Amino acid sequence: MNSIYGNIINGVEEKEGEKLEVRSPVDGSLIGYIINSSRETVERAIQASRNAFDKFYISSDIKSRQKLIEKLADIVQEKADLYSELESKNTGKTIRQSTFMDIPVAISHIRYFAETNEFQFQRKITHPEYPGTEGIIQNAPMGVVASIAPWNVPFLMAVWKIIPPVLAGNAVVIKPSHYTPLTAMELVKDIKTAGFPDGLVNLINGTGKSTGNYLIESDNIDMISFTGSTSTGSMVMQKAAKNIKKVTLELGGKSPNIVFSDADLDHAAKGIIFGIFLNSGQLCESASRLIVEESITQTFLSKIEGHLNAFKSGNPMDFDTDISAITIPEQREKIEVMIEKTVRAGGKVFYSKKMEGMPDKGIYFPPTLISGIKAGSEISDEEIFGPVLTVYPFRTEEEAISLANDTKYGLAAGIWSSDVKRAGRVASMINAGTVWINEYHLLSAAAPRGGFKKSGIGRELGLEGILEYTQTRHIFYGNNESGMSDVAYSILIKSQ
Ligand code: NAD
């Protein structure tokens, strides 16, 4: 009998309702079923969050919330192997990646929020116009945050969508992707074990079209925190406008890696491979465009091919497998169609890794390198979200910057050069929320991340990421020492 993964409302798992299959991309096996939550269930979850918010915000402060967050980090740490296994089984990412990256990075991010002292509830100001008066500026919570997460990094995204809003004093209703709910569910159960009040974080499962839509259409939420594709993000923003809800959007990318001829080419080759082939290219900031100085293009590509030849394909649940599965069948189809179109338009697939040893019914796509792309082609501008790297040679620094910025997205970029001054100069010209110099994909919980252009609005992580979940309240402590209010009031109330 396969498991049913229910909704978690008021600390209780509910398993009634329409069922949807959850399958593993590793081998196509049935993992279990989730509930496709109805509008009534969604509204009940939101109300549970609202009831909990009213009590939690008043009865807790930042320090007491941080104690609970720290307890949660300890609990997740204890269960790290279970989390890694669930994450890999559900997404097809290699067990090595889950064990040594996704889960420990997420735990370190939980700990950052447990420990940071950058976020303060309030600060004092003086009002230069009114000597003797004082003001307090508060970072008040939004209330009930509707968090919506994608399928590609389910655990880390659940952490980002739950912990910062809770630290800021909010309650949360989270909807994970209906393809990959397992680790988010485990996290919400552990949140209860850590001692957070029931109902503070509720989880509802279901598809975006039904459950996700009910969540963002509700007038009983105060904010939407969305991570997903740019097209869905645009629709979410339109719905948020209808009810005047604050919205943050973490969307897609088409990130470039620029390699100058003076870079440490061995280190750069590893970084470029890590940038695009980690998680089989299914990361929002995957660096799918390689912009490489023409004089070193062939030498550099040979280094990349050398690494790819040594990659081991196989079952992602084996520790020595290097290549992750593609998480959902629709995604593999999208990758195939985009490559076909690129080839028809004159692009050349000059490398495709020979793959073997994977389970028969799993979903896989080989690491692929493409050149000969014309400017403005679909593969240069649209997110491919797969293990596909397109190559663009350049001759001058200006040309490299122009190629890098020639996209509607602006999430991340990498620059590889031993000339740190030049790298810094180029970084400041790149329209992206994160620019790495001589590294890629190294996330820090202290550093705000998010998109320029169509990669999104708002930031996650760091102080800026926490402040997104707040609204500013100014409290004015009056005192007519200066006589200024007498002057002001007399404008309306003449010498009475
Ligand atoms: P998606 O937009 O299809 O879905 C994201 C979430 O939105 C899912 O939970 C889905 O069920 C829900 N959803 C879909 N339609 C909805 C609707 N009409 N109303 C409400 N909710 C709806 O994205 P995806 O395919 O799950 O994820 C991949 C995308 O996420 C990629 O574009 C990737 O770049 C992006 N992403 C961005 C970041 C970032 O931080 N910028 C991080 C991870 C993933």
XYZ file of C-alpha atoms and ligand atoms in Angstrom:
540
model
C 0.000 0.000 0.000
C 1.457 3.357 -1.044
C 1.503 6.279 1.377
C -0.916 9.164 1.305
C 0.713 12.527 1.931
C -2.033 14.693 3.405
C -2.387 18.353 4.229
C -1.115 19.619 7.572
C -3.579 22.023 9.151
C -3.469 23.024 12.815
C -0.755 20.417 13.357
C -2.930 17.531 12.129
C -2.371 15.622 8.880
C -5.620 15.344 6.890
C -5.821 12.683 4.205
C -9.327 13.114 2.779
C -9.947 14.490 -0.716
C -9.080 13.965 -4.382
C -5.793 11.996 -4.720
C -2.943 12.679 -7.142
C -0.041 10.327 -7.826
C 3.532 11.223 -6.884
C 6.131 9.306 -8.917
C 9.900 9.081 -8.667
C 11.863 10.251 -11.720
C 14.655 7.881 -10.666
C 12.774 4.804 -11.930
C 9.171 5.887 -12.524
C 7.948 4.090 -9.403
C 4.863 5.251 -7.519
C 5.884 6.974 -4.267
C 2.370 7.662 -3.034
C -0.501 10.118 -3.325
C -1.118 13.706 -2.314
C -4.409 15.506 -1.847
C -5.450 18.006 -4.505
C -6.836 20.486 -1.961
C -10.189 22.154 -2.519
C -10.924 25.854 -2.080
C -12.672 25.073 1.216
C -9.539 23.304 2.550
C -7.309 26.155 1.416
C -9.493 28.723 3.172
C -9.491 26.590 6.333
C -5.674 26.432 6.258
C -5.470 30.199 5.797
C -7.860 30.797 8.712
C -5.776 28.432 10.887
C -2.698 30.532 10.057
C -4.585 33.742 10.834
C -5.739 32.466 14.228
C -2.198 31.354 15.081
C -0.692 34.628 13.846
C -2.850 36.737 16.146
C -1.513 34.873 19.209
C 2.074 34.195 18.041
C 3.042 37.731 17.122
C 1.927 39.156 20.457
C 3.361 36.352 22.591
C 6.793 36.014 20.945
C 9.787 38.178 20.158
C 12.709 37.708 17.776
C 14.838 35.938 20.372
C 12.131 33.450 21.373
C 11.404 32.703 17.703
C 15.107 32.172 17.090
C 15.234 29.617 19.911
C 12.508 27.605 18.185
C 14.271 27.940 14.825
C 17.488 26.664 16.381
C 15.626 23.682 17.840
C 14.235 22.990 14.366
C 17.748 23.069 12.859
C 18.870 20.462 15.429
C 15.916 18.197 14.634
C 16.475 18.411 10.866
C 20.196 17.819 11.354
C 19.430 14.597 13.266
C 17.264 13.423 10.369
C 19.538 14.662 7.562
C 19.932 11.221 5.961
C 16.173 10.725 5.791
C 15.724 14.188 4.248
C 18.441 13.444 1.655
C 16.859 10.164 0.685
C 13.363 11.650 0.358
C 14.706 14.585 -1.667
C 16.625 12.398 -4.116
C 13.834 9.861 -4.529
C 11.303 12.598 -5.209
C 13.380 14.861 -7.492
C 15.949 12.484 -9.038
C 18.863 14.679 -7.921
C 21.863 12.543 -7.051
C 22.001 11.292 -3.493
C 25.483 12.825 -3.314
C 24.030 16.246 -4.108
C 21.218 15.897 -1.548
C 23.551 14.566 1.129
C 26.424 17.021 0.684
C 24.659 20.079 -0.678
C 20.886 20.546 -0.681
C 20.159 19.311 2.830
C 23.254 20.653 4.682
C 22.987 24.018 2.904
C 19.332 24.255 3.925
C 20.230 23.377 7.536
C 22.940 26.050 7.548
C 20.346 28.539 6.288
C 17.932 27.592 9.090
C 20.824 28.195 11.511
C 21.596 31.589 9.950
C 18.047 32.728 10.715
C 18.356 31.269 14.234
C 21.505 33.294 14.865
C 21.424 36.517 12.870
C 21.232 39.696 14.906
C 20.972 41.969 11.876
C 17.181 41.901 11.961
C 15.727 44.221 14.611
C 12.049 44.713 15.302
C 12.372 48.456 15.790
C 14.678 51.453 15.847
C 14.449 54.998 17.213
C 14.527 58.124 15.095
C 14.282 61.841 15.774
C 12.145 64.126 13.607
C 14.308 67.107 12.534
C 11.168 69.208 11.998
C 9.852 68.642 15.544
C 12.625 68.946 18.143
C 11.882 67.067 21.360
C 9.667 64.451 19.677
C 10.716 60.879 19.052
C 9.755 58.215 16.579
C 9.866 54.443 16.583
C 10.114 52.634 13.259
C 8.860 49.064 13.500
C 9.287 46.164 11.095
C 5.817 44.737 11.689
C 4.958 41.330 10.230
C 2.658 41.131 7.208
C 0.311 38.600 8.836
C -0.484 35.479 6.817
C 2.034 34.719 4.071
C 0.972 32.449 1.196
C 4.172 30.682 0.115
C 4.319 28.846 -3.194
C 7.344 26.722 -4.128
C 8.644 25.006 -7.295
C 9.733 21.388 -7.872
C 13.469 21.743 -8.471
C 14.902 22.351 -4.973
C 11.948 21.491 -2.740
C 13.631 21.405 0.665
C 15.754 24.533 0.361
C 12.786 26.408 -1.104
C 10.527 25.261 1.767
C 13.131 26.576 4.225
C 13.340 29.931 2.432
C 9.561 30.207 2.213
C 8.860 29.355 5.871
C 11.722 30.362 8.180
C 12.318 34.081 7.321
C 8.587 34.966 7.460
C 8.219 33.128 10.774
C 11.299 34.890 12.171
C 9.654 38.196 11.257
C 6.536 37.162 13.224
C 4.262 35.945 10.408
C 2.202 32.793 9.968
C 2.548 30.796 6.732
C 0.481 28.617 4.446
C 2.840 26.767 2.128
C 1.982 24.978 -1.082
C 4.857 22.850 -2.359
C 4.881 21.668 -5.959
C 2.503 18.730 -6.400
C 5.436 16.831 -7.983
C 7.808 17.156 -5.010
C 6.020 17.582 -1.658
C 7.904 15.058 0.501
C 10.616 17.083 2.250
C 8.407 20.157 2.730
C 5.915 17.898 4.530
C 8.640 16.461 6.733
C 9.792 20.004 7.566
C 6.306 21.143 8.591
C 5.994 18.073 10.838
C 9.369 18.913 12.396
C 8.244 22.505 12.919
C 5.526 21.114 15.206
C 8.069 18.897 17.008
C 10.315 21.929 17.550
C 7.505 23.546 19.544
C 6.035 26.146 17.181
C 2.309 26.596 17.869
C -0.092 24.449 15.841
C -1.500 26.305 12.868
C 1.401 28.748 12.576
C 2.682 26.892 9.498
C 0.074 24.984 7.523
C 0.800 22.968 4.391
C -1.643 22.345 1.592
C -0.930 20.067 -1.332
C -2.301 20.264 -4.838
C -1.724 21.511 -8.347
C -1.050 25.136 -9.177
C -4.142 25.441 -11.354
C -6.482 24.478 -8.515
C -4.936 24.671 -5.021
C -2.281 27.303 -5.839
C -4.869 29.422 -7.536
C -7.302 29.205 -4.585
C -4.484 30.296 -2.291
C -3.533 33.425 -4.219
C -7.160 34.343 -4.880
C -8.042 34.398 -1.185
C -8.662 37.799 0.350
C -7.700 36.354 3.765
C -3.939 36.319 3.038
C -1.645 39.338 3.475
C 1.223 38.529 1.145
C 2.285 36.093 -1.570
C 5.842 34.774 -1.667
C 6.182 32.977 -4.978
C 9.039 31.013 -6.518
C 8.532 29.475 -9.932
C 8.490 30.273 -13.621
C 8.240 33.788 -15.010
C 4.958 33.052 -16.789
C 3.257 31.808 -13.602
C 4.839 34.681 -11.653
C 3.275 37.204 -13.991
C -0.144 35.650 -13.461
C 0.377 35.576 -9.678
C 1.188 39.288 -9.738
C -1.991 40.086 -11.653
C -4.088 38.174 -9.103
C -2.244 39.869 -6.215
C -3.122 43.243 -7.748
C -6.818 42.425 -7.578
C -6.742 42.123 -3.775
C -3.850 44.619 -3.270
C -1.506 41.992 -1.810
C 2.210 42.403 -1.457
C 4.058 39.958 -3.677
C 7.634 38.771 -3.993
C 8.597 36.837 -7.105
C 11.663 34.614 -7.508
C 11.542 33.559 -11.138
C 13.528 32.037 -13.965
C 16.955 32.796 -15.392
C 19.242 32.462 -18.384
C 22.474 33.096 -16.572
C 25.807 33.710 -18.335
C 29.314 32.655 -17.358
C 31.982 34.895 -18.929
C 35.453 33.348 -19.240
C 38.383 35.655 -20.063
C 41.581 34.204 -21.503
C 43.560 35.164 -18.374
C 41.360 33.000 -16.087
C 42.657 29.943 -14.260
C 41.191 27.713 -16.968
C 41.261 24.462 -14.979
C 39.351 26.030 -12.086
C 37.032 27.848 -14.509
C 36.210 24.626 -16.402
C 35.117 22.983 -13.155
C 33.079 26.059 -12.202
C 31.351 26.219 -15.586
C 30.429 22.530 -15.327
C 29.173 22.980 -11.764
C 27.236 26.058 -12.933
C 25.228 24.231 -15.578
C 25.260 20.486 -14.884
C 24.530 20.545 -11.126
C 20.982 19.179 -10.707
C 21.045 18.483 -14.473
C 20.625 22.203 -15.146
C 17.321 22.420 -13.267
C 18.260 25.371 -11.068
C 16.929 28.888 -11.495
C 20.461 30.289 -11.620
C 21.934 27.475 -13.783
C 24.518 29.162 -16.008
C 23.226 27.922 -19.346
C 25.230 30.383 -21.490
C 29.016 30.157 -21.756
C 30.528 33.387 -23.085
C 34.168 32.587 -23.720
C 37.049 34.615 -25.170
C 37.566 33.459 -28.742
C 41.319 32.862 -28.434
C 40.822 30.123 -25.811
C 37.487 28.667 -26.921
C 38.783 25.347 -28.281
C 41.241 24.728 -25.426
C 38.569 25.546 -22.883
C 35.872 23.380 -24.463
C 38.291 20.430 -24.551
C 38.714 20.777 -20.780
C 34.938 20.775 -20.322
C 34.500 17.724 -22.576
C 37.231 15.936 -20.625
C 35.300 16.366 -17.373
C 32.003 15.340 -18.977
C 33.588 12.194 -20.473
C 34.572 11.200 -16.932
C 31.057 11.806 -15.526
C 29.396 8.598 -14.358
C 25.764 8.071 -15.311
C 23.631 5.529 -13.461
C 21.086 5.355 -10.679
C 21.040 8.754 -8.871
C 20.440 6.917 -5.589
C 23.966 5.401 -5.866
C 26.673 7.519 -4.249
C 29.046 7.284 -7.207
C 26.543 8.565 -9.817
C 27.274 12.095 -11.050
C 24.230 12.893 -13.200
C 20.814 13.794 -11.751
C 17.544 12.754 -13.366
C 15.116 15.212 -14.934
C 12.418 15.668 -12.303
C 9.270 15.668 -14.445
C 8.467 14.196 -17.890
C 7.142 17.535 -19.222
C 10.552 19.080 -18.541
C 12.446 16.474 -20.553
C 10.053 17.049 -23.439
C 10.609 20.817 -23.217
C 14.399 20.312 -23.399
C 14.110 18.004 -26.414
C 11.799 20.353 -28.303
C 14.041 23.373 -27.656
C 17.113 21.524 -28.898
C 15.302 20.332 -32.042
C 14.269 23.911 -32.827
C 17.821 25.155 -32.197
C 19.293 22.595 -34.571
C 16.696 23.468 -37.226
C 17.751 27.123 -36.839
C 21.423 26.255 -37.505
C 22.720 25.446 -33.992
C 25.168 22.562 -33.684
C 25.105 19.881 -30.963
C 28.843 19.196 -30.772
C 28.782 17.100 -27.615
C 26.202 14.785 -26.061
C 27.286 12.533 -23.211
C 26.744 8.805 -23.731
C 24.490 7.697 -20.853
C 24.093 4.181 -19.459
C 23.170 2.316 -16.299
C 20.067 4.326 -15.379
C 16.867 2.548 -14.245
C 14.622 1.811 -17.262
C 11.588 3.912 -16.444
C 13.464 6.917 -15.061
C 13.668 10.349 -16.732
C 17.115 11.315 -17.983
C 18.790 13.668 -20.445
C 22.490 13.687 -21.381
C 24.781 16.665 -20.722
C 24.842 18.510 -24.044
C 26.975 21.291 -25.568
C 25.695 23.492 -28.403
C 27.420 26.117 -30.561
C 26.605 28.186 -33.630
C 23.636 29.928 -32.023
C 22.300 33.011 -33.759
C 21.544 36.141 -31.727
C 17.911 36.378 -30.665
C 17.289 32.620 -30.965
C 14.913 30.962 -28.507
C 17.651 28.990 -26.719
C 19.552 32.216 -25.973
C 16.591 33.896 -24.332
C 14.324 31.179 -22.897
C 15.114 29.117 -19.835
C 15.879 25.548 -20.959
C 16.080 24.140 -17.405
C 18.142 21.154 -18.449
C 21.768 19.967 -18.800
C 22.410 22.020 -21.919
C 25.179 24.607 -22.313
C 25.240 26.980 -25.270
C 28.560 28.542 -26.276
C 29.162 32.116 -27.528
C 32.711 33.280 -28.353
C 33.609 36.976 -27.798
C 36.556 39.227 -28.675
C 36.227 42.328 -26.467
C 35.113 43.079 -22.914
C 32.259 45.237 -24.254
C 31.071 42.396 -26.467
C 31.127 39.984 -23.505
C 29.035 42.356 -21.376
C 26.597 42.936 -24.192
C 26.156 39.185 -24.811
C 25.706 38.561 -21.071
C 22.987 41.207 -20.781
C 21.217 40.181 -23.990
C 18.372 38.337 -22.239
C 15.079 39.178 -20.609
C 16.315 37.542 -17.378
C 18.741 38.846 -14.759
C 19.135 36.352 -11.941
C 22.835 35.496 -11.767
C 26.141 35.536 -13.640
C 29.732 34.359 -13.303
C 32.973 36.084 -14.342
C 36.264 34.215 -14.626
C 39.472 36.241 -14.805
C 42.718 36.611 -12.872
C 42.415 40.384 -13.280
C 40.281 41.156 -10.226
C 39.926 44.832 -11.174
C 38.503 43.961 -14.554
C 36.272 41.251 -13.081
C 34.827 43.785 -10.609
C 34.306 46.353 -13.365
C 32.490 43.830 -15.549
C 30.433 42.537 -12.574
C 29.097 46.059 -12.005
C 27.871 46.170 -15.613
C 25.942 42.897 -15.474
C 22.194 43.223 -14.988
C 21.765 40.425 -12.475
C 20.978 40.046 -8.771
C 24.035 37.872 -8.017
C 27.408 37.989 -9.773
C 30.092 35.502 -8.761
C 33.754 36.194 -9.556
C 35.821 33.030 -10.064
C 33.097 30.892 -8.427
C 29.552 29.804 -9.156
C 26.454 28.624 -7.227
C 28.024 29.346 -3.820
C 25.020 30.495 -1.805
C 25.286 32.450 1.415
C 22.285 32.873 3.705
C 23.688 36.299 4.619
C 23.550 37.538 1.014
C 20.234 38.714 -0.435
C 19.441 37.034 -3.750
C 16.843 37.691 -6.411
C 16.347 38.928 -9.909
C 16.753 41.944 -12.132
C 14.377 42.241 -15.115
C 12.018 39.273 -15.590
C 13.816 37.165 -12.986
C 11.688 38.669 -10.271
C 10.829 41.254 -7.676
C 12.132 41.277 -4.115
C 14.921 39.400 -2.396
C 15.341 36.218 -0.386
C 17.973 35.594 2.316
C 20.022 38.126 4.242
C 18.515 41.099 6.058
C 16.746 42.275 2.884
C 15.126 38.860 2.564
C 13.696 39.034 6.098
C 12.491 42.615 5.638
C 10.417 41.491 2.629
C 8.119 39.805 5.156
C 7.543 43.019 7.091
C 5.698 46.286 6.718
C 6.896 49.521 8.225
C 5.052 51.130 11.111
C 6.007 54.604 12.362
C 4.955 55.501 15.913
C 5.237 59.223 16.673
C 5.717 60.104 20.358
C 4.391 63.642 20.603
C 5.698 66.355 22.925
C 5.011 70.002 22.228
C 8.275 71.255 23.718
C 9.113 73.231 20.597
C 5.640 74.645 20.221
C 5.620 73.385 16.662
C 2.251 71.649 16.971
C 0.664 74.886 18.265
C 1.931 76.563 15.096
C 0.663 73.678 12.934
C -2.772 73.424 14.574
C -3.311 77.180 14.389
C -3.343 76.880 10.592
C -6.843 75.430 11.010
C -7.855 76.453 14.531
C -7.358 80.212 14.737
C -6.435 81.633 18.219
C -9.188 79.867 20.194
P 5.804 26.820 -11.955
O 5.682 28.278 -12.173
O 5.161 25.896 -12.897
O 5.232 26.421 -10.516
C 5.738 26.974 -9.324
C 4.690 26.797 -8.236
O 3.544 27.563 -8.595
C 4.209 25.353 -8.053
O 3.942 25.110 -6.688
C 2.926 25.347 -8.843
O 2.002 24.368 -8.414
C 2.396 26.753 -8.584
N 1.470 27.246 -9.596
C 1.429 26.923 -10.911
N 0.387 27.545 -11.505
C -0.210 28.290 -10.540
C -1.324 29.142 -10.526
N -2.068 29.337 -11.610
N -1.669 29.759 -9.363
C -0.932 29.557 -8.244
N 0.130 28.728 -8.189
C 0.483 28.112 -9.328
O 7.365 26.515 -11.805
P 8.054 25.089 -11.660
O 8.051 24.462 -13.019
O 7.495 24.354 -10.499
O 9.533 25.501 -11.232
C 10.547 25.802 -12.110
C 10.693 27.311 -12.232
O 11.002 27.865 -10.953
C 11.851 27.695 -13.139
O 11.436 28.747 -13.967
C 12.920 28.178 -12.158
O 13.828 29.078 -12.709
C 12.078 28.796 -11.092
N 12.829 28.902 -9.830
C 13.255 30.133 -9.421
C 14.013 30.262 -8.253
C 14.523 31.604 -7.795
O 14.938 31.713 -6.645
N 14.513 32.625 -8.623
C 14.321 29.132 -7.496
C 13.874 27.889 -7.943
C 13.114 27.792 -9.110
